[in-house]
Coordinates of C-alpha atoms in Angstrom, one line a residue:
Chain L
M13 CA 7.9 8.3 32.2
I14 CA 6.6 10.4 29.3
R15 CA 7.0 14.2 29.6
I16 CA 5.1 16.4 27.3
E17 CA 6.5 19.9 27.5
N18 CA 4.9 23.1 26.0
I19 CA 3.7 21.4 22.8
T20 CA 2.3 23.7 20.1
A21 CA 1.3 21.7 17.1
G22 CA -1.2 21.6 14.2
Y23 CA -1.7 20.9 10.5
L24 CA -0.5 23.3 7.9
Q25 CA -1.2 26.7 9.3
Q26 CA -4.0 25.7 11.7
E27 CA -2.9 25.5 15.3
V28 CA -4.6 22.6 17.1
L29 CA -2.5 22.2 20.3
K30 CA -1.6 25.3 22.2
D31 CA 1.2 25.1 24.7
V32 CA 0.2 21.7 26.1
S33 CA 2.2 20.1 29.0
C34 CA 1.5 17.0 31.0
N35 CA 3.3 14.0 32.4
I36 CA 2.4 10.3 32.0
D37 CA 3.9 8.0 34.6
N38 CA 5.0 4.5 33.9
K39 CA 2.1 2.0 34.3
D40 CA -0.5 4.7 34.0
F41 CA -3.8 3.9 32.4
F42 CA -4.1 7.4 31.0
G43 CA -7.3 8.6 29.4
I44 CA -7.7 11.7 27.3
I45 CA -11.2 13.1 27.0
G46 CA -12.8 16.1 25.5
K47 CA -15.1 17.3 22.7
N48 CA -14.5 16.4 19.0
G49 CA -11.8 18.6 17.6
A50 CA -10.3 19.4 21.0
G51 CA -6.9 18.1 20.0
K52 CA -7.0 14.6 21.6
S53 CA -5.9 12.7 18.5
T54 CA -3.3 15.4 17.6
L55 CA -1.8 15.0 21.0
L56 CA -1.4 11.3 20.5
K57 CA 0.2 11.8 17.1
V58 CA 2.7 14.2 18.6
L59 CA 3.5 11.7 21.3
C60 CA 4.1 9.0 18.6
N61 CA 6.2 11.3 16.5
L62 CA 3.8 11.2 13.7
I63 CA 3.6 14.9 13.4
K64 CA 6.3 17.4 14.3
P65 CA 5.2 20.0 16.8
Y66 CA 6.0 23.7 16.0
S67 CA 7.5 24.0 19.4
G68 CA 8.0 22.0 22.6
N69 CA 9.4 18.6 23.4
V70 CA 8.3 15.1 24.1
T71 CA 10.7 13.0 26.2
I72 CA 10.4 9.3 27.1
D73 CA 12.6 8.4 30.2
N74 CA 14.4 11.7 29.7
K75 CA 15.2 11.0 26.0
N76 CA 13.8 13.3 23.4
I77 CA 11.7 11.3 20.9
N78 CA 13.5 12.8 18.0
S79 CA 16.7 11.3 19.1
F80 CA 15.4 7.7 18.6
L81 CA 16.0 5.7 15.4
K82 CA 12.6 4.9 13.8
R83 CA 13.1 1.2 14.4
D84 CA 14.1 1.6 18.1
F85 CA 11.2 4.0 18.7
A86 CA 8.8 1.4 17.3
K87 CA 10.1 -1.0 20.0
I88 CA 9.2 1.5 22.8
I89 CA 5.9 2.9 21.8
S90 CA 3.1 1.4 19.6
F91 CA 0.2 3.2 18.1
S92 CA -3.1 2.1 16.9
S93 CA -5.5 4.5 15.1
Q94 CA -9.3 4.2 14.9
H95 CA -9.0 3.9 11.1
I96 CA -8.0 0.8 9.1
D97 CA -7.3 1.2 5.5
I98 CA -9.1 -1.7 3.8
S99 CA -8.4 -0.8 0.2
M100 CA -5.9 -3.7 0.1
P101 CA -7.4 -6.2 2.6
F102 CA -5.0 -8.5 4.4
T103 CA -5.8 -11.5 6.5
V104 CA -5.8 -11.2 10.2
S105 CA -2.5 -13.0 10.7
E106 CA -0.8 -11.0 8.0
F107 CA -2.2 -7.9 9.7
V108 CA -1.0 -8.8 13.1
M109 CA 2.4 -9.7 11.6
F110 CA 3.0 -6.0 10.8
G111 CA 3.5 -5.4 14.5
R112 CA 6.7 -7.6 14.3
Y113 CA 8.3 -5.3 11.6
P114 CA 10.6 -3.5 14.0
Y115 CA 12.2 -6.8 14.9
M116 CA 12.8 -8.0 11.4
N117 CA 15.7 -7.6 8.9
T118 CA 15.8 -5.1 6.1
L119 CA 13.5 -7.1 3.8
K120 CA 11.1 -7.8 6.6
I121 CA 11.0 -11.6 6.2
P122 CA 9.4 -13.0 9.4
S123 CA 11.4 -15.5 11.4
K124 CA 10.1 -18.6 13.2
N125 CA 10.0 -16.6 16.4
D126 CA 7.8 -14.0 14.9
Y127 CA 5.3 -16.6 14.0
V128 CA 5.4 -18.0 17.5
V129 CA 4.9 -14.6 19.0
I130 CA 1.8 -13.7 16.9
D131 CA 0.4 -17.2 17.4
N132 CA 0.6 -16.7 21.2
I133 CA -1.0 -13.3 21.0
M134 CA -3.8 -14.4 18.8
N135 CA -4.5 -17.4 21.1
S136 CA -4.5 -15.2 24.2
L137 CA -7.0 -12.8 22.6
N138 CA -9.1 -15.7 21.2
I139 CA -8.8 -14.5 17.6
K140 CA -6.9 -17.5 16.4
N141 CA -10.0 -19.0 14.9
F142 CA -10.4 -16.3 12.3
A143 CA -6.6 -15.8 11.7
E144 CA -7.0 -16.5 8.0
R145 CA -10.1 -14.3 7.5
K146 CA -9.9 -11.0 5.7
I147 CA -9.8 -8.0 8.0
N148 CA -12.6 -6.2 6.1
K149 CA -14.9 -9.1 6.7
L150 CA -14.8 -8.7 10.5
S151 CA -17.2 -6.9 12.9
Y152 CA -16.0 -3.8 14.6
G153 CA -15.5 -5.6 17.9
E154 CA -13.4 -8.3 16.2
R155 CA -11.4 -5.7 14.3
Q156 CA -10.6 -3.9 17.5
K157 CA -9.2 -7.1 19.0
V158 CA -7.1 -7.6 15.9
L159 CA -5.7 -4.0 16.3
I160 CA -4.8 -4.8 19.9
A161 CA -3.1 -8.0 18.7
Q162 CA -1.1 -6.0 16.2
V163 CA 0.0 -3.5 18.9
L164 CA 0.9 -6.4 21.3
A165 CA 3.0 -8.0 18.6
Q166 CA 5.2 -4.9 18.8
E167 CA 6.0 -5.8 22.4
T168 CA 6.3 -2.2 23.6
N169 CA 6.0 -0.8 27.1
I170 CA 3.9 2.1 26.0
I171 CA 0.7 1.5 24.0
V172 CA -1.2 4.4 22.5
F173 CA -4.8 3.9 21.3
D174 CA -6.9 6.4 19.4
E175 CA -10.5 5.7 20.3
P176 CA -10.4 2.0 20.7
T177 CA -14.1 1.8 21.7
S178 CA -15.7 3.9 19.0
H179 CA -18.5 2.1 17.1
L180 CA -18.6 -0.6 19.8
D181 CA -21.6 -1.8 21.7
I182 CA -21.4 -1.7 25.5
G183 CA -20.4 -5.3 25.9
S184 CA -17.6 -5.2 23.3
Q185 CA -16.5 -1.9 24.7
N186 CA -16.1 -3.4 28.2
K187 CA -14.3 -6.4 26.8
I188 CA -11.8 -4.3 24.9
L189 CA -11.1 -2.0 27.9
E190 CA -10.8 -5.1 30.2
I191 CA -8.1 -6.5 27.9
L192 CA -6.3 -3.2 28.1
R193 CA -6.7 -3.1 31.9
D194 CA -5.2 -6.6 32.1
L195 CA -2.3 -5.5 30.0
N196 CA -1.9 -2.5 32.3
E197 CA -2.2 -4.4 35.6
K198 CA -0.6 -7.8 34.8
Y199 CA 2.0 -6.8 32.2
N200 CA 2.8 -3.3 33.5
K201 CA 2.1 -1.7 30.2
T202 CA 1.6 2.1 30.1
I203 CA -1.7 2.7 28.2
V204 CA -2.5 6.0 26.7
L205 CA -5.9 6.3 25.0
T206 CA -8.6 8.7 23.9
L207 CA -12.2 8.0 24.8
H208 CA -15.6 9.5 24.2
D209 CA -17.5 7.6 26.9
L210 CA -16.9 9.5 30.1
N211 CA -18.2 6.6 32.2
A212 CA -15.8 4.1 30.7
A213 CA -13.0 6.7 31.2
G214 CA -13.9 7.1 34.8
E215 CA -14.2 3.4 35.4
F216 CA -11.1 2.2 33.7
C217 CA -8.5 5.0 33.8
N218 CA -6.4 5.8 36.8
K219 CA -5.6 9.2 35.3
L220 CA -7.6 11.5 33.1
T221 CA -6.9 14.6 31.1
L222 CA -9.7 16.8 30.0
M223 CA -8.9 18.8 26.8
E224 CA -10.6 21.9 25.6
N225 CA -9.8 23.9 22.4
G226 CA -6.3 22.6 22.1
S227 CA -5.2 23.0 25.7
I228 CA -5.5 20.9 28.9
C229 CA -8.3 22.0 31.1
S230 CA -7.7 19.6 34.0
C231 CA -5.5 16.6 34.7
G232 CA -5.6 14.1 37.6
T233 CA -7.6 11.2 39.0
P234 CA -11.1 10.5 37.6
E235 CA -12.6 11.9 40.8
E236 CA -10.8 15.2 40.3
V237 CA -11.4 15.6 36.5
L238 CA -14.9 14.3 36.3
N239 CA -16.5 17.1 38.2
C240 CA -19.8 18.6 37.3
K241 CA -18.6 22.1 36.8
D242 CA -15.8 21.3 34.3
I243 CA -17.8 18.8 32.4
E244 CA -20.8 21.1 32.0
R245 CA -18.6 23.9 30.8
V246 CA -16.4 21.9 28.3
Y247 CA -19.3 19.9 26.8
N248 CA -21.7 22.7 27.1
T249 CA -24.5 20.6 28.5
N250 CA -26.0 19.7 31.8
V251 CA -24.9 16.7 33.7
V252 CA -25.0 15.0 37.1
V253 CA -21.9 13.3 38.5
K254 CA -22.5 10.4 40.8
T255 CA -20.3 7.7 42.4
N256 CA -20.7 4.1 41.2
P257 CA -21.6 2.2 44.4
I258 CA -19.7 -0.9 43.4
S259 CA -16.4 0.5 42.1
N260 CA -16.5 3.8 43.8
K261 CA -15.6 5.5 40.6
P262 CA -17.4 8.6 39.3
Y263 CA -20.0 8.4 36.5
V264 CA -21.6 11.1 34.5
I265 CA -25.3 11.3 33.4
P266 CA -26.5 13.9 31.0
V267 CA -29.6 15.7 32.0
S268 CA -32.0 17.0 29.5
R269 CA -34.7 19.7 30.0
I270 CA -33.1 20.8 33.2
K271 CA -34.5 24.3 32.8
E272 CA -38.1 23.1 32.5
L273 CA -37.6 20.9 35.6
R274 CA -36.2 23.7 37.6
R275 CA -39.1 25.8 36.8
Chain D
M10 CA -4.0 -23.2 1.8
I11 CA -0.8 -21.3 1.6
N12 CA 1.0 -24.3 0.2
K13 CA -1.6 -24.6 -2.6
K14 CA -0.9 -21.0 -3.6
Y15 CA 2.8 -21.5 -3.7
L16 CA 2.3 -24.6 -5.8
I17 CA 0.3 -22.7 -8.3
V18 CA 2.8 -19.9 -8.6
Y19 CA 6.1 -21.7 -8.5
L20 CA 5.1 -24.9 -10.3
L21 CA 2.1 -24.6 -12.5
M22 CA 2.9 -21.1 -13.8
P23 CA 6.5 -21.8 -14.9
V24 CA 5.2 -24.9 -16.8
L25 CA 2.6 -22.7 -18.5
I26 CA 5.3 -20.2 -19.4
I27 CA 7.3 -22.9 -21.1
A28 CA 4.2 -24.2 -22.9
V29 CA 3.3 -20.7 -24.1
F30 CA 6.9 -20.1 -25.1
L31 CA 7.0 -23.2 -27.3
F32 CA 3.5 -22.4 -28.7
S33 CA 4.7 -19.0 -29.6
L34 CA 7.8 -20.3 -31.4
L35 CA 5.5 -22.7 -33.3
I36 CA 3.0 -20.2 -34.7
G37 CA 3.9 -17.9 -37.5
S38 CA 3.7 -17.2 -41.2
N39 CA 6.0 -20.2 -42.0
E40 CA 4.4 -23.5 -41.1
M41 CA 6.6 -25.8 -39.1
S42 CA 6.0 -28.8 -36.9
F43 CA 6.5 -29.0 -33.2
F44 CA 9.5 -31.3 -33.6
D45 CA 11.2 -28.8 -35.9
V46 CA 11.0 -26.2 -33.1
I47 CA 12.5 -28.6 -30.6
K48 CA 15.2 -29.7 -33.0
S49 CA 16.1 -26.2 -34.0
L50 CA 16.4 -25.2 -30.3
L51 CA 18.8 -28.1 -29.9
G52 CA 20.6 -27.0 -33.0
N53 CA 20.2 -29.6 -35.7
T54 CA 17.7 -29.1 -38.5
D55 CA 17.0 -27.3 -41.7
E56 CA 19.0 -24.0 -41.8
N57 CA 16.0 -21.9 -42.8
I58 CA 13.9 -23.0 -39.9
V59 CA 16.8 -22.4 -37.5
A60 CA 17.2 -18.9 -38.9
I61 CA 13.5 -18.1 -38.5
I62 CA 13.3 -19.6 -35.0
K63 CA 16.6 -18.2 -33.6
N64 CA 16.7 -14.8 -35.3
I65 CA 13.0 -13.8 -35.4
R66 CA 10.7 -15.8 -33.2
F67 CA 13.0 -16.5 -30.3
P68 CA 14.0 -12.9 -29.5
R69 CA 10.4 -11.7 -30.1
T70 CA 9.0 -14.3 -27.7
I71 CA 11.6 -13.5 -25.0
M72 CA 10.9 -9.8 -25.4
A73 CA 7.1 -10.5 -25.0
C74 CA 7.7 -12.6 -21.9
I75 CA 10.0 -10.1 -20.2
T76 CA 7.8 -7.1 -21.2
G77 CA 4.7 -8.9 -19.9
A78 CA 6.4 -9.8 -16.6
G79 CA 7.8 -6.3 -16.2
L80 CA 4.5 -4.5 -16.9
A81 CA 2.5 -6.8 -14.7
V82 CA 4.9 -6.4 -11.8
S83 CA 5.2 -2.6 -12.0
G84 CA 1.5 -2.4 -12.3
C85 CA 1.1 -4.4 -9.2
V86 CA 3.6 -2.3 -7.3
F87 CA 2.0 0.9 -8.4
Q88 CA -1.4 -0.3 -7.3
A89 CA 0.0 -1.2 -3.9
I90 CA 2.0 2.0 -3.2
L91 CA -0.7 4.3 -4.6
K92 CA -3.3 2.3 -2.7
N93 CA -5.5 2.4 -5.8
S94 CA -6.6 -0.7 -7.7
L95 CA -7.1 1.4 -10.9
A96 CA -3.4 2.3 -11.1
D97 CA -1.2 0.8 -13.7
P98 CA 2.4 1.3 -14.9
F99 CA 1.2 4.3 -16.9
T100 CA -0.8 6.1 -14.2
L101 CA 2.1 8.3 -13.2
G102 CA 2.6 9.8 -16.7
I103 CA 5.1 7.3 -18.1
S104 CA 3.1 6.7 -21.2
G105 CA 2.9 10.4 -21.9
G106 CA 6.6 10.8 -21.7
A107 CA 7.3 7.8 -23.8
V108 CA 4.9 8.8 -26.6
F109 CA 6.3 12.3 -26.5
G110 CA 9.8 11.1 -26.9
A111 CA 9.0 8.5 -29.6
V112 CA 6.8 10.9 -31.6
T113 CA 9.6 13.5 -31.5
A114 CA 11.9 10.9 -33.0
F115 CA 9.5 10.1 -35.8
V116 CA 8.5 13.7 -36.6
S117 CA 11.9 15.1 -36.4
G118 CA 13.2 12.5 -38.8
L119 CA 15.7 11.0 -36.3
A120 CA 13.9 7.7 -36.7
T121 CA 14.7 7.5 -40.4
I122 CA 18.4 8.0 -39.7
T123 CA 18.6 4.9 -37.5
S124 CA 15.8 3.1 -35.7
F125 CA 17.9 3.2 -32.6
F126 CA 16.7 6.7 -32.0
I127 CA 13.1 5.6 -31.3
P128 CA 13.9 3.7 -28.0
L129 CA 16.4 6.3 -27.1
C130 CA 14.1 9.3 -27.5
S131 CA 11.2 7.5 -25.8
F132 CA 13.5 6.5 -22.9
V133 CA 14.6 10.2 -22.5
G134 CA 10.9 11.2 -22.6
V135 CA 10.0 8.7 -19.9
I136 CA 12.9 9.8 -17.7
L137 CA 11.7 13.4 -18.2
S138 CA 8.1 12.6 -17.2
V139 CA 9.2 10.4 -14.2
L140 CA 11.5 13.2 -13.0
I141 CA 8.7 15.8 -13.1
V142 CA 6.3 13.5 -11.3
Y143 CA 8.9 12.6 -8.8
L144 CA 9.7 16.3 -8.0
L145 CA 6.0 17.2 -7.8
S146 CA 5.3 14.2 -5.5
M147 CA 8.3 15.1 -3.4
Y148 CA 6.7 18.4 -2.7
K149 CA 3.6 16.6 -1.4
K150 CA 5.6 14.0 0.6
F151 CA 4.6 11.2 -1.7
D152 CA 1.0 11.3 -0.8
P153 CA -0.7 8.8 -3.1
N154 CA -3.4 11.1 -4.3
A155 CA -0.9 13.9 -5.1
M156 CA 1.2 11.4 -7.0
I157 CA -1.7 10.2 -9.1
L158 CA -2.8 13.7 -9.8
S159 CA 0.6 14.9 -10.9
G160 CA 0.9 11.8 -13.1
V161 CA -2.4 12.5 -14.8
V162 CA -1.5 16.2 -15.3
I163 CA 1.8 15.3 -16.8
S164 CA 0.1 12.8 -19.1
Y165 CA -2.2 15.4 -20.4
V166 CA 0.5 18.0 -20.9
F167 CA 2.6 15.5 -22.9
S168 CA -0.3 14.2 -25.0
S169 CA -1.2 17.8 -25.9
A170 CA 2.3 18.3 -27.0
V171 CA 2.1 15.2 -29.1
M172 CA -1.2 16.4 -30.7
L173 CA 0.5 19.6 -31.5
M174 CA 3.4 17.8 -33.2
F175 CA 1.0 15.6 -35.1
S176 CA -1.0 18.6 -36.4
L177 CA 2.2 20.2 -37.7
S178 CA 3.8 17.2 -39.4
P179 CA 3.4 15.2 -42.6
S180 CA 1.1 12.2 -42.6
Y181 CA 3.6 9.5 -43.4
S182 CA 5.6 10.1 -40.2
I183 CA 2.3 10.2 -38.3
H184 CA 1.4 6.8 -39.5
A185 CA 4.7 5.3 -38.4
A186 CA 4.3 6.9 -35.0
F187 CA 0.7 5.6 -34.7
V188 CA 1.8 2.1 -35.3
W189 CA 4.5 2.5 -32.6
L190 CA 1.9 4.0 -30.2
M191 CA -0.2 0.8 -30.3
G192 CA 2.6 -1.3 -29.1
S193 CA 4.3 -4.0 -31.0
F194 CA 7.2 -6.5 -30.8
S195 CA 7.9 -6.5 -34.5
M196 CA 10.5 -3.8 -34.5
I197 CA 12.8 -5.2 -31.8
D198 CA 16.5 -5.0 -32.3
E199 CA 17.7 -8.2 -30.8
R200 CA 21.1 -6.6 -29.9
F201 CA 19.2 -4.8 -27.0
L202 CA 17.7 -8.0 -25.8
P203 CA 20.3 -8.8 -23.1
F204 CA 20.1 -5.3 -21.8
V205 CA 16.3 -5.3 -21.5
V206 CA 16.3 -8.8 -20.0
F207 CA 18.9 -7.8 -17.4
V208 CA 17.3 -4.5 -16.3
V209 CA 13.7 -5.9 -16.1
L210 CA 14.7 -9.1 -14.5
S211 CA 16.8 -7.4 -11.8
G212 CA 13.9 -4.9 -11.2
I213 CA 11.5 -7.8 -10.8
I214 CA 13.8 -9.5 -8.3
I215 CA 14.2 -6.3 -6.3
L216 CA 10.4 -5.7 -6.2
S217 CA 9.7 -9.4 -5.4
L218 CA 12.0 -9.3 -2.4
S219 CA 10.5 -6.0 -1.2
G220 CA 7.0 -7.6 -1.0
N221 CA 6.7 -7.3 2.7
I222 CA 7.8 -3.6 2.7
I223 CA 5.2 -3.0 -0.1
N224 CA 2.6 -4.7 2.2
A225 CA 3.4 -2.2 4.9
I226 CA 3.0 0.7 2.5
S227 CA -0.4 -0.5 1.3
L228 CA -1.4 -1.0 4.9
G229 CA -1.5 2.7 4.9
G230 CA -2.7 5.2 7.5
E231 CA -0.6 6.1 10.5
K232 CA 0.1 2.6 11.5
S233 CA 2.6 2.0 8.7
K234 CA 4.6 4.9 10.0
T235 CA 4.9 3.6 13.5
I236 CA 6.4 0.2 12.8
G237 CA 9.9 1.4 12.3
L238 CA 9.9 1.9 8.6
N239 CA 10.8 4.9 6.6
I240 CA 7.7 4.8 4.4
E241 CA 8.5 7.9 2.4
R242 CA 12.0 6.6 1.4
S243 CA 10.6 3.1 0.6
I244 CA 8.0 4.7 -1.7
K245 CA 10.7 6.7 -3.5
I246 CA 12.8 3.6 -4.1
L247 CA 9.9 1.4 -5.2
F248 CA 8.6 4.2 -7.5
I249 CA 11.9 4.6 -9.2
V250 CA 12.5 0.8 -9.7
A251 CA 8.9 0.2 -11.0
S252 CA 9.2 3.3 -13.3
F253 CA 12.5 2.1 -14.6
I254 CA 11.1 -1.3 -15.5
T255 CA 8.2 0.3 -17.3
A256 CA 10.5 2.8 -19.0
V257 CA 12.8 0.2 -20.5
T258 CA 9.9 -2.0 -21.8
V259 CA 8.0 0.9 -23.2
S260 CA 11.0 2.3 -25.0
F261 CA 11.4 -0.9 -27.0
C262 CA 7.8 -2.1 -27.4
G263 CA 5.6 1.0 -27.2
I264 CA 2.5 1.4 -25.1
I265 CA 1.1 -2.0 -24.4
G266 CA -2.0 -1.3 -22.3
F267 CA -4.0 -3.3 -19.8
V268 CA -1.3 -5.9 -19.0
G269 CA -0.2 -3.8 -16.0
L270 CA -3.8 -3.3 -14.9
M271 CA -5.5 -6.6 -15.4
I272 CA -2.8 -9.1 -14.5
P273 CA -2.5 -7.8 -10.9
H274 CA -6.3 -7.9 -10.6
I275 CA -6.6 -11.5 -11.8
M276 CA -3.7 -12.7 -9.7
R277 CA -5.1 -10.9 -6.6
K278 CA -8.2 -13.1 -7.0
I279 CA -6.0 -16.2 -7.2
V280 CA -3.3 -15.7 -4.6
D281 CA -4.6 -12.8 -2.6
T282 CA -3.3 -9.4 -1.5
N283 CA 0.0 -10.4 0.1
N284 CA 2.6 -8.9 -2.2
I285 CA 5.4 -11.3 -1.2
I286 CA 3.6 -14.0 -3.3
L287 CA 1.5 -11.6 -5.5
I288 CA 4.5 -10.0 -7.2
P289 CA 6.2 -13.2 -8.4
A290 CA 2.7 -14.4 -9.4
C291 CA 2.2 -11.3 -11.5
A292 CA 5.6 -11.7 -13.1
F293 CA 4.8 -15.2 -14.2
A294 CA 1.3 -14.3 -15.3
G295 CA 2.6 -11.4 -17.4
A296 CA 5.2 -13.7 -19.0
I297 CA 2.3 -16.1 -20.0
F298 CA -0.2 -13.6 -21.1
L299 CA 1.8 -11.3 -23.3
P300 CA 3.5 -13.9 -25.5
L301 CA 0.1 -15.5 -25.9
C302 CA -1.4 -12.2 -27.0
D303 CA 1.5 -11.6 -29.3
T304 CA 1.1 -15.0 -30.9
L305 CA -2.6 -14.4 -31.3
S306 CA -1.8 -11.0 -32.9
R307 CA 0.4 -12.8 -35.5
A308 CA -1.9 -15.7 -36.1
L309 CA -5.5 -14.3 -36.1
F310 CA -5.3 -12.2 -39.3
A311 CA -2.2 -13.8 -40.8
P312 CA -0.4 -12.7 -42.9
V313 CA -1.4 -9.3 -41.5
L314 CA 0.3 -8.6 -38.2
I315 CA -1.9 -6.6 -35.9
P316 CA -0.3 -4.7 -33.0
V317 CA -0.2 -6.7 -29.8
G318 CA -1.5 -3.7 -27.9
V319 CA -4.8 -4.0 -29.7
I320 CA -5.2 -7.6 -28.6
T321 CA -4.3 -6.9 -24.9
S322 CA -6.6 -3.9 -24.8
I323 CA -9.6 -5.8 -26.3
I324 CA -9.1 -8.7 -23.9
G325 CA -8.4 -6.3 -21.1
G326 CA -11.4 -4.2 -21.8
L327 CA -13.7 -7.2 -21.8
F328 CA -12.2 -8.4 -18.6
F329 CA -12.7 -5.0 -17.0
V330 CA -16.4 -5.0 -17.9
F331 CA -16.6 -8.4 -16.4
L332 CA -14.9 -7.3 -13.2
L333 CA -17.2 -4.3 -13.0
F334 CA -20.3 -6.3 -13.1
K335 CA -19.0 -9.0 -10.9
S336 CA -18.1 -6.6 -8.1
E337 CA -21.5 -4.9 -8.4
R338 CA -23.2 -8.3 -7.8
N339 CA -21.1 -8.8 -4.7
I340 CA -22.4 -5.5 -3.2

């Protein structure tokens, strides 16, 4: 269980998170939603110990994240950002192999086992056929799969994703989220991710957090969080919230020209 | 595919090194046959030839090999850790420091007392510049852009200091300094050879073994910090090792441009980005390219010796233009 307690954090002198607290249970599919600049990514970075908060604590199973060795921490929680640096393009298999680094010796020479692990992962995600292609020559959907493979190679119980579905079409988006749901349901991984698509968030996550201006506005099941009032206020627009007749999950439709219609 | 790469790097390139090495021993102002060279290496032939080969050409060629390898490897490492394909061993201000030190030696007259002061002063200059860049980068947590910027600033400061010294000193010392600036293997004291070979070779071995860590650094972004590596510490160590290799070669041979920039580019096209194979490949390629250039510099306008830096920069410049147009076509 991840406990985020009274986190205040930011970059240089600009405070982005203000006294944020929330809990993430084991095996949660935990989605963070909110406007651009609300502090979603910053919260993920604090959780992964990438930036030090000004105050507050993050604990994983009652252990403060600062008390872990870097290498041990990398075996518990893996992080994938939306951004891939392609200034030095690696091949897909080299790229996935980075996920095995926490398990390697000082000079990071891969062992036979490391090759077996990444082979299995690439097979299970159906990316083995372009294992020797360069990462910058892939489509966004393929890249996202490679990022998942890299994270899986790390074999952690907690997987943190920063916007895994940005730039994806609706089909690829569903595919990626289904892979993550499989990991969550079949392999009991805790998934923490930020999303922009409220409908995808409502459909796939079992818990949602809505952030606003660096603090948490509401936290709970999709039914609780995706209510018309909060969404309209946070996103400053007009919406209708309905229930999906097949999955019984809430979905959100934006409404334009509502004033004219009301007249 | 992978096997082919390893074959090129670990079989073809060492053979080429030996070929270039022998070629380099063969060419010079004294005509001699291929068999003379082989015989003199084995130790039985005309004493004159043995003297020329063993005392002049052999140390010079070794120095060219080791300098080429060192510059190519440190250039490759700088490009990887700075995540900038335009970086080279001199991006972080090393050349500025070296020139400053050497010119101080020439202008102050220390160089006329004993030539040993030239490498010493230039080495001190390099250490000074590396130290300043290191401290400035430390303040910015070794962010690549901050490192490049501080390197460029230091270069400018030192080259202005050099200009100042030039304008205040007599022309004969300026000429000697100018020749040094262009880079040359003709002033090498062979007594330092074992030292240079040892330092550069151990540096190259350390960097070659760190290939996978260098990969993680050039992976960049937040990901590299979440796979259990202390990225900042690794950058520090790699920066110091690569700088040290450059410092030693520069102190003895002057500024030899473009080797550290173009060899990694060429090798990246042949063996790809993975540093675990790229770094040894660069070492071998540097050890082929620089003795070749040096031999050309001796042979082209014989008996006039032109500085090897001129040859590498001309070839490097042409290559760069080629690279520029080629990449434009790809877009």
